[in-house]
mmCIF file of N, CA, C and O in Angstrom:
data_model
loop_
_atom_site.group_PDB
_atom_site.id
_atom_site.type_symbol
_atom_site.label_atom_id
_atom_site.label_comp_id
_atom_site.label_asym_id
_atom_site.label_seq_id
_atom_site.Cartn_x
_atom_site.Cartn_y
_atom_site.Cartn_z
ATOM 1 N N ALA A 26 11.924 204.681 -67.813
ATOM 2 C CA ALA A 26 12.688 203.225 -68.642
ATOM 3 C C ALA A 26 14.180 203.602 -68.550
ATOM 4 O O ALA A 26 14.431 205.220 -68.963
ATOM 5 N N LEU A 27 15.092 203.028 -68.333
ATOM 6 C CA LEU A 27 16.484 202.986 -68.605
ATOM 7 C C LEU A 27 17.054 202.164 -69.531
ATOM 8 O O LEU A 27 16.908 200.831 -69.092
ATOM 9 N N GLY A 28 17.469 202.189 -70.908
ATOM 10 C CA GLY A 28 18.108 201.453 -71.246
ATOM 11 C C GLY A 28 19.855 201.797 -71.653
ATOM 12 O O GLY A 28 20.020 202.589 -71.730
ATOM 13 N N LEU A 29 20.366 200.444 -70.601
ATOM 14 C CA LEU A 29 21.573 200.567 -70.818
ATOM 15 C C LEU A 29 22.348 199.009 -71.421
ATOM 16 O O LEU A 29 23.223 198.718 -70.908
ATOM 17 N N ASP A 30 21.247 198.655 -72.503
ATOM 18 C CA ASP A 30 21.802 197.510 -73.056
ATOM 19 C C ASP A 30 23.234 197.629 -73.787
ATOM 20 O O ASP A 30 23.627 199.136 -74.049
ATOM 21 N N ASN A 31 23.990 196.487 -73.676
ATOM 22 C CA ASN A 31 25.258 196.464 -74.553
ATOM 23 C C ASN A 31 26.204 197.802 -74.219
ATOM 24 O O ASN A 31 27.152 198.441 -74.681
ATOM 25 N N ASN A 32 26.408 197.519 -73.164
ATOM 26 C CA ASN A 32 27.474 198.582 -72.250
ATOM 27 C C ASN A 32 28.913 197.795 -71.648
ATOM 28 O O ASN A 32 29.439 198.356 -70.995
ATOM 29 N N SER A 33 28.641 196.781 -71.661
ATOM 30 C CA SER A 33 29.921 195.789 -70.904
ATOM 31 C C SER A 33 29.895 196.324 -69.480
ATOM 32 O O SER A 33 31.228 196.525 -68.587
ATOM 33 N N ILE A 34 28.742 196.339 -68.581
ATOM 34 C CA ILE A 34 28.562 196.441 -67.285
ATOM 35 C C ILE A 34 29.321 195.480 -66.102
ATOM 36 O O ILE A 34 30.169 196.260 -65.536
ATOM 37 N N GLY A 35 29.629 194.123 -66.642
ATOM 38 C CA GLY A 35 29.709 193.513 -65.722
ATOM 39 C C GLY A 35 29.156 193.433 -64.329
ATOM 40 O O GLY A 35 28.200 194.196 -64.182
ATOM 41 N N ASP A 36 29.432 192.677 -63.542
ATOM 42 C CA ASP A 36 29.373 192.524 -62.146
ATOM 43 C C ASP A 36 29.500 193.649 -61.294
ATOM 44 O O ASP A 36 28.565 194.312 -60.776
ATOM 45 N N ALA A 37 30.720 194.279 -61.467
ATOM 46 C CA ALA A 37 31.018 195.518 -60.792
ATOM 47 C C ALA A 37 30.222 196.111 -61.211
ATOM 48 O O ALA A 37 29.992 197.330 -60.103
ATOM 49 N N GLY A 38 29.645 196.717 -62.251
ATOM 50 C CA GLY A 38 28.873 197.759 -62.568
ATOM 51 C C GLY A 38 27.730 197.662 -62.366
ATOM 52 O O GLY A 38 27.247 198.595 -61.760
ATOM 53 N N ALA A 39 27.217 196.565 -62.274
ATOM 54 C CA ALA A 39 25.754 196.001 -62.141
ATOM 55 C C ALA A 39 25.615 196.191 -60.271
ATOM 56 O O ALA A 39 25.049 196.696 -59.524
ATOM 57 N N SER A 40 27.096 196.105 -59.845
ATOM 58 C CA SER A 40 26.946 196.257 -58.368
ATOM 59 C C SER A 40 26.525 197.843 -58.128
ATOM 60 O O SER A 40 25.846 197.823 -56.918
ATOM 61 N N ARG A 41 27.480 198.725 -58.668
ATOM 62 C CA ARG A 41 27.404 200.083 -58.434
ATOM 63 C C ARG A 41 26.044 200.415 -58.680
ATOM 64 O O ARG A 41 25.238 201.511 -58.200
ATOM 65 N N LEU A 42 25.294 200.058 -59.953
ATOM 66 C CA LEU A 42 24.440 200.372 -60.441
ATOM 67 C C LEU A 42 23.127 200.032 -59.304
ATOM 68 O O LEU A 42 22.574 200.782 -59.034
ATOM 69 N N ALA A 43 23.297 198.809 -58.863
ATOM 70 C CA ALA A 43 22.248 198.181 -57.923
ATOM 71 C C ALA A 43 22.559 199.151 -56.593
ATOM 72 O O ALA A 43 21.111 199.869 -56.052
ATOM 73 N N LYS A 44 23.133 199.796 -56.249
ATOM 74 C CA LYS A 44 23.591 200.555 -54.753
ATOM 75 C C LYS A 44 22.476 201.985 -55.530
ATOM 76 O O LYS A 44 21.942 202.420 -54.500
ATOM 77 N N ALA A 45 22.777 202.134 -56.399
ATOM 78 C CA ALA A 45 22.051 203.516 -56.852
ATOM 79 C C ALA A 45 20.631 203.310 -56.987
ATOM 80 O O ALA A 45 19.776 204.153 -56.683
ATOM 81 N N LEU A 46 20.405 202.155 -57.500
ATOM 82 C CA LEU A 46 19.051 201.798 -57.285
ATOM 83 C C LEU A 46 18.012 201.629 -56.265
ATOM 84 O O LEU A 46 16.575 201.632 -56.532
ATOM 85 N N GLN A 47 18.958 201.485 -55.088
ATOM 86 C CA GLN A 47 18.097 201.326 -54.006
ATOM 87 C C GLN A 47 17.134 202.566 -53.746
ATOM 88 O O GLN A 47 16.427 202.901 -52.700
ATOM 89 N N HIS A 48 17.437 203.925 -54.052
ATOM 90 C CA HIS A 48 16.758 205.247 -53.980
ATOM 91 C C HIS A 48 16.115 205.289 -55.509
ATOM 92 O O HIS A 48 15.361 206.576 -55.064
ATOM 93 N N CYS A 49 15.411 204.655 -55.782
ATOM 94 C CA CYS A 49 14.365 204.802 -56.833
ATOM 95 C C CYS A 49 13.058 204.260 -56.656
ATOM 96 O O CYS A 49 12.571 203.444 -58.007
ATOM 97 N N ALA A 50 12.205 204.775 -56.127
ATOM 98 C CA ALA A 50 10.951 204.226 -55.464
ATOM 99 C C ALA A 50 9.994 204.574 -56.749
ATOM 100 O O ALA A 50 9.079 203.819 -57.175
ATOM 101 N N GLN A 51 10.404 205.454 -57.838
ATOM 102 C CA GLN A 51 9.313 205.246 -58.856
ATOM 103 C C GLN A 51 10.274 204.700 -60.492
ATOM 104 O O GLN A 51 9.444 205.095 -61.388
ATOM 105 N N PHE A 52 10.886 204.016 -60.413
ATOM 106 C CA PHE A 52 11.792 203.132 -61.233
ATOM 107 C C PHE A 52 10.905 202.302 -61.995
ATOM 108 O O PHE A 52 10.525 201.553 -60.855
ATOM 109 N N LYS A 53 10.807 202.076 -63.005
ATOM 110 C CA LYS A 53 9.532 200.986 -63.634
ATOM 111 C C LYS A 53 10.381 199.759 -64.406
ATOM 112 O O LYS A 53 10.234 199.070 -64.345
ATOM 113 N N VAL A 54 11.252 200.607 -65.481
ATOM 114 C CA VAL A 54 11.983 199.936 -66.521
ATOM 115 C C VAL A 54 13.349 199.819 -66.625
ATOM 116 O O VAL A 54 13.712 200.440 -66.802
ATOM 117 N N LEU A 55 14.100 198.753 -66.715
ATOM 118 C CA LEU A 55 15.465 198.599 -67.216
ATOM 119 C C LEU A 55 16.226 197.816 -67.504
ATOM 120 O O LEU A 55 15.674 196.622 -67.669
ATOM 121 N N ASN A 56 16.773 197.917 -68.794
ATOM 122 C CA ASN A 56 17.249 196.790 -70.026
ATOM 123 C C ASN A 56 19.069 197.060 -69.518
ATOM 124 O O ASN A 56 19.433 197.716 -69.914
ATOM 125 N N LEU A 57 19.523 195.697 -69.439
ATOM 126 C CA LEU A 57 20.615 195.782 -69.210
ATOM 127 C C LEU A 57 21.288 194.081 -69.664
ATOM 128 O O LEU A 57 22.254 193.534 -69.515
ATOM 129 N N SER A 58 20.326 193.872 -71.092
ATOM 130 C CA SER A 58 20.682 192.932 -72.001
ATOM 131 C C SER A 58 22.274 193.255 -72.632
ATOM 132 O O SER A 58 23.005 194.228 -72.677
ATOM 133 N N LYS A 59 22.918 192.121 -72.726
ATOM 134 C CA LYS A 59 24.274 192.217 -73.380
ATOM 135 C C LYS A 59 25.452 193.511 -72.628
ATOM 136 O O LYS A 59 26.056 193.730 -73.142
ATOM 137 N N ASN A 60 25.327 192.789 -71.198
ATOM 138 C CA ASN A 60 26.188 193.588 -70.514
ATOM 139 C C ASN A 60 27.170 192.589 -69.702
ATOM 140 O O ASN A 60 27.758 192.812 -68.780
ATOM 141 N N SER A 61 27.384 191.417 -69.835
ATOM 142 C CA SER A 61 28.513 190.362 -69.137
ATOM 143 C C SER A 61 28.001 190.422 -67.324
ATOM 144 O O SER A 61 29.256 190.061 -67.002
ATOM 145 N N ILE A 62 26.640 190.268 -67.249
ATOM 146 C CA ILE A 62 26.457 190.688 -65.994
ATOM 147 C C ILE A 62 26.261 188.655 -65.629
ATOM 148 O O ILE A 62 25.483 188.277 -66.462
ATOM 149 N N GLY A 63 27.108 188.474 -64.684
ATOM 150 C CA GLY A 63 26.984 187.235 -63.813
ATOM 151 C C GLY A 63 25.886 187.212 -62.553
ATOM 152 O O GLY A 63 25.299 187.892 -62.231
ATOM 153 N N ASP A 64 26.709 185.977 -61.677
ATOM 154 C CA ASP A 64 25.495 185.483 -60.825
ATOM 155 C C ASP A 64 25.295 186.558 -59.807
ATOM 156 O O ASP A 64 24.452 186.842 -59.221
ATOM 157 N N ALA A 65 26.762 187.423 -59.270
ATOM 158 C CA ALA A 65 27.124 188.346 -58.392
ATOM 159 C C ALA A 65 26.367 189.467 -58.953
ATOM 160 O O ALA A 65 26.043 190.162 -57.900
ATOM 161 N N GLY A 66 26.379 190.151 -59.975
ATOM 162 C CA GLY A 66 25.841 191.376 -60.079
ATOM 163 C C GLY A 66 24.111 190.965 -60.344
ATOM 164 O O GLY A 66 23.389 191.954 -59.627
ATOM 165 N N ALA A 67 23.733 189.734 -60.750
ATOM 166 C CA ALA A 67 22.150 189.616 -60.643
ATOM 167 C C ALA A 67 21.783 189.753 -59.341
ATOM 168 O O ALA A 67 20.690 190.187 -59.059
ATOM 169 N N SER A 68 22.287 189.149 -58.322
ATOM 170 C CA SER A 68 22.419 189.115 -57.109
ATOM 171 C C SER A 68 22.259 190.288 -56.483
ATOM 172 O O SER A 68 21.016 190.738 -55.539
ATOM 173 N N ARG A 69 23.118 191.324 -56.634
ATOM 174 C CA ARG A 69 23.350 192.597 -56.176
ATOM 175 C C ARG A 69 21.943 193.538 -56.774
ATOM 176 O O ARG A 69 21.283 194.194 -56.198
ATOM 177 N N LEU A 70 21.476 193.332 -57.901
ATOM 178 C CA LEU A 70 20.143 193.698 -58.650
ATOM 179 C C LEU A 70 19.184 193.407 -57.780
ATOM 180 O O LEU A 70 18.049 194.075 -57.418
ATOM 181 N N ALA A 71 18.890 192.034 -57.760
ATOM 182 C CA ALA A 71 17.939 191.660 -57.135
ATOM 183 C C ALA A 71 17.990 192.189 -55.718
ATOM 184 O O ALA A 71 16.393 192.489 -55.166
ATOM 185 N N GLU A 72 18.714 192.439 -54.968
ATOM 186 C CA GLU A 72 18.843 193.000 -53.528
ATOM 187 C C GLU A 72 18.104 194.423 -53.624
ATOM 188 O O GLU A 72 17.261 195.062 -52.765
ATOM 189 N N ALA A 73 18.670 195.319 -54.607
ATOM 190 C CA ALA A 73 18.371 196.443 -55.176
ATOM 191 C C ALA A 73 16.860 196.829 -55.289
ATOM 192 O O ALA A 73 16.123 197.611 -54.883
ATOM 193 N N LEU A 74 16.513 195.971 -56.224
ATOM 194 C CA LEU A 74 14.912 196.279 -56.775
ATOM 195 C C LEU A 74 14.133 195.826 -56.021
ATOM 196 O O LEU A 74 12.905 196.740 -56.195
ATOM 197 N N GLN A 75 14.631 195.128 -54.743
ATOM 198 C CA GLN A 75 13.058 194.954 -53.591
ATOM 199 C C GLN A 75 12.810 196.387 -53.245
ATOM 200 O O GLN A 75 11.534 196.289 -52.477
ATOM 201 N N HIS A 76 13.650 197.318 -53.287
ATOM 202 C CA HIS A 76 13.547 198.687 -52.760
ATOM 203 C C HIS A 76 12.848 199.458 -53.994
ATOM 204 O O HIS A 76 12.023 200.896 -53.637
ATOM 205 N N CYS A 77 12.645 199.180 -55.124
ATOM 206 C CA CYS A 77 11.810 199.732 -56.189
ATOM 207 C C CYS A 77 9.812 199.293 -56.159
ATOM 208 O O CYS A 77 10.092 198.477 -56.790
ATOM 209 N N THR A 78 9.776 200.175 -55.281
ATOM 210 C CA THR A 78 8.154 199.524 -55.187
ATOM 211 C C THR A 78 7.414 199.884 -56.823
ATOM 212 O O THR A 78 6.476 199.101 -56.719
ATOM 213 N N GLN A 79 7.622 200.541 -57.441
ATOM 214 C CA GLN A 79 7.002 200.661 -58.514
ATOM 215 C C GLN A 79 7.698 200.022 -60.014
ATOM 216 O O GLN A 79 7.277 200.306 -61.066
ATOM 217 N N PHE A 80 8.779 198.785 -59.590
ATOM 218 C CA PHE A 80 9.226 198.290 -60.647
ATOM 219 C C PHE A 80 8.480 197.574 -61.625
ATOM 220 O O PHE A 80 7.828 196.647 -60.879
ATOM 221 N N GLN A 81 8.540 197.277 -62.900
ATOM 222 C CA GLN A 81 7.674 196.632 -63.851
ATOM 223 C C GLN A 81 8.655 195.390 -64.526
ATOM 224 O O GLN A 81 8.137 194.577 -64.851
ATOM 225 N N ALA A 82 9.753 196.205 -65.004
ATOM 226 C CA ALA A 82 10.362 194.782 -66.116
ATOM 227 C C ALA A 82 11.593 195.145 -65.992
ATOM 228 O O ALA A 82 12.552 196.133 -65.765
ATOM 229 N N LEU A 83 12.347 194.177 -66.161
ATOM 230 C CA LEU A 83 14.001 193.983 -65.943
ATOM 231 C C LEU A 83 14.649 192.886 -67.135
ATOM 232 O O LEU A 83 14.257 191.694 -67.356
ATOM 233 N N GLY A 84 15.317 193.407 -68.197
ATOM 234 C CA GLY A 84 15.873 192.911 -69.244
ATOM 235 C C GLY A 84 17.522 192.525 -68.910
ATOM 236 O O GLY A 84 18.053 193.077 -68.832
ATOM 237 N N LEU A 85 17.540 191.207 -68.815
ATOM 238 C CA LEU A 85 18.843 190.237 -69.009
ATOM 239 C C LEU A 85 19.132 190.101 -69.471
ATOM 240 O O LEU A 85 19.998 188.566 -69.256
ATOM 241 N N ASP A 86 18.701 189.673 -70.792
ATOM 242 C CA ASP A 86 18.968 188.450 -71.935
ATOM 243 C C ASP A 86 20.194 189.229 -72.270
ATOM 244 O O ASP A 86 20.895 189.769 -72.200
ATOM 245 N N ASN A 87 21.099 187.748 -72.875
ATOM 246 C CA ASN A 87 22.417 187.998 -73.233
ATOM 247 C C ASN A 87 23.151 188.155 -72.399
ATOM 248 O O ASN A 87 24.277 188.932 -72.330
ATOM 249 N N ASN A 88 23.430 187.378 -71.101
ATOM 250 C CA ASN A 88 24.423 188.015 -70.046
ATOM 251 C C ASN A 88 24.873 186.347 -69.264
ATOM 252 O O ASN A 88 24.281 185.454 -70.253
ATOM 253 N N SER A 89 25.627 186.510 -68.070
ATOM 254 C CA SER A 89 26.204 185.083 -67.930
ATOM 255 C C SER A 89 25.528 184.852 -66.837
ATOM 256 O O SER A 89 26.267 184.548 -65.710
ATOM 257 N N ILE A 90 24.400 184.741 -66.640
ATOM 258 C CA ILE A 90 23.489 184.907 -65.242
ATOM 259 C C ILE A 90 23.222 183.250 -65.172
ATOM 260 O O ILE A 90 22.681 182.615 -66.030
ATOM 261 N N GLY A 91 23.564 182.662 -64.017
ATOM 262 C CA GLY A 91 23.264 181.192 -64.070
ATOM 263 C C GLY A 91 22.121 180.689 -63.255
ATOM 264 O O GLY A 91 21.705 181.887 -62.596
ATOM 265 N N ASP A 92 22.376 179.746 -62.733
ATOM 266 C CA ASP A 92 21.093 179.011 -61.589
ATOM 267 C C ASP A 92 21.202 180.151 -60.557
ATOM 268 O O ASP A 92 20.012 180.536 -60.120
ATOM 269 N N ALA A 93 22.554 180.213 -59.797
ATOM 270 C CA ALA A 93 22.311 181.233 -58.899
ATOM 271 C C ALA A 93 21.758 182.521 -58.735
ATOM 272 O O ALA A 93 21.175 182.862 -58.188
ATOM 273 N N GLY A 94 22.207 183.390 -59.865
ATOM 274 C CA GLY A 94 21.908 184.367 -60.003
ATOM 275 C C GLY A 94 20.423 184.279 -60.448
ATOM 276 O O GLY A 94 19.649 185.117 -59.914
ATOM 277 N N ALA A 95 19.816 183.664 -61.218
ATOM 278 C CA ALA A 95 18.689 183.634 -61.759
ATOM 279 C C ALA A 95 17.632 183.474 -60.415
ATOM 280 O O ALA A 95 16.461 183.967 -60.172
ATOM 281 N N SER A 96 17.870 182.727 -59.708
ATOM 282 C CA SER A 96 16.964 182.004 -58.123
ATOM 283 C C SER A 96 17.022 183.255 -57.270
ATOM 284 O O SER A 96 15.885 183.886 -56.964
ATOM 285 N N ARG A 97 18.362 184.381 -57.240
ATOM 286 C CA ARG A 97 18.159 185.537 -56.532
ATOM 287 C C ARG A 97 16.954 186.244 -57.000
ATOM 288 O O ARG A 97 16.066 187.085 -56.330
ATOM 289 N N LEU A 98 17.157 186.552 -58.380
ATOM 290 C CA LEU A 98 16.112 187.658 -59.098
ATOM 291 C C LEU A 98 14.690 186.910 -59.002
ATOM 292 O O LEU A 98 13.966 188.046 -59.319
ATOM 293 N N ALA A 99 14.627 185.978 -59.219
ATOM 294 C CA ALA A 99 13.233 185.551 -59.214
ATOM 295 C C ALA A 99 12.636 185.714 -57.568
ATOM 296 O O ALA A 99 11.524 185.609 -57.377
#
């Protein structure tokens, strides 16, 4: 598990994190609550997490993700 909640990561930080997550076969839980992540960051995370075969939970509450970002994550 990785808890990065309440760190002002934003879309740029989420994009960088997504790039690193593409190599995380054993990663299971990520909390990114309260980080000002929007649709762009959510989309990048969605792409990256497709490569995490053991992934189980993603916390994204209290961000700025709209319908487009939510659709990508779904």
